[in-house]
Structures are given as structure tokens and as C-alpha cells.
CSV table of C-alpha atoms in Angstrom, one decimal:
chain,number,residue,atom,x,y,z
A,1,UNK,CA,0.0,0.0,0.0
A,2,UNK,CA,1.3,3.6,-0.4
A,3,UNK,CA,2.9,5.4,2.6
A,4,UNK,CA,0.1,7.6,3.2
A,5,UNK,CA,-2.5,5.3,3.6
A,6,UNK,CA,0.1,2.8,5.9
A,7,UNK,CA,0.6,6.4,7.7
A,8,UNK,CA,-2.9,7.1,8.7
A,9,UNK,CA,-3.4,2.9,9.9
A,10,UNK,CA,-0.2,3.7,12.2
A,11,UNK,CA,-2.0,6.5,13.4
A,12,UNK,CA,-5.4,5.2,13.7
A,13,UNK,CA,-4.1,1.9,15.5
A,14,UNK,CA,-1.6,4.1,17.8
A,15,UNK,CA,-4.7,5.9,18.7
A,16,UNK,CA,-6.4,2.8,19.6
A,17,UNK,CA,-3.2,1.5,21.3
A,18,UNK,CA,-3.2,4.2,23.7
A,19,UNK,CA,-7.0,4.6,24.7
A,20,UNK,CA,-6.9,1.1,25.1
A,21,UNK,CA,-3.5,2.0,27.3
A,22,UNK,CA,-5.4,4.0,29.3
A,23,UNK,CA,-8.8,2.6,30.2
A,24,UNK,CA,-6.6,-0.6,31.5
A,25,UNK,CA,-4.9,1.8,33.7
A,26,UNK,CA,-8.0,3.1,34.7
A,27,UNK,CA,-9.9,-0.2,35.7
A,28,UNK,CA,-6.2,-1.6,37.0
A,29,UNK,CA,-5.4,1.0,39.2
A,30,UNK,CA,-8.9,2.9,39.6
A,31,UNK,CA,-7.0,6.4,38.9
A,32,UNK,CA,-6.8,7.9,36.0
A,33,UNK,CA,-3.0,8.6,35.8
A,34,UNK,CA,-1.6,9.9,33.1
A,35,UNK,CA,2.2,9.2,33.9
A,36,UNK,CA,1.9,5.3,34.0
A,37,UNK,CA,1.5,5.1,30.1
A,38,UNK,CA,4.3,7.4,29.6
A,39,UNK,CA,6.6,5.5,32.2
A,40,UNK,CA,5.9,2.4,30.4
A,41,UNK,CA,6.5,4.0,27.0
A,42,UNK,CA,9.9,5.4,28.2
């Protein structure tokens, strides 16, 4: 596929990745942090 297309599925799955991210926070710790993603991304 071209890159732009293969762009926006990186971008629409990354977006998924990371709301997904944080709803398991939520329901794992019952806080809404913001940091725990971004600690496990760094």
C-alpha cells in the first residue's frame, strides 16, 4: 500500500493502542494517571 495510507493505519491503531493503554490503567489501578503510560512507554 502507499505510505500515506500505511501512515494514517499507524495513526489510527496508535490511537487505539493508547486509549486502550489508558482505560486498563484506569480499571487496573482505579485512577486515572496519566504518567503510568508514559513510564511504560519510556
Amino acid at each position: 500500500m502507499g505510505i500515506i495510507i500505511d501512515l494514517k493505519y499507524g495513526m489510527l491503531f496508535g490511537f487505539v493502542g493508547f486509549a486502550l493503554t489508558l482505560v486498563g490503567m484506569y480499571f487496573a489501578t482505579g485512577v486515572l494517571g496519566p504518567r503510568f503510560p508514559a513510564v511504560i512507554g519510556a
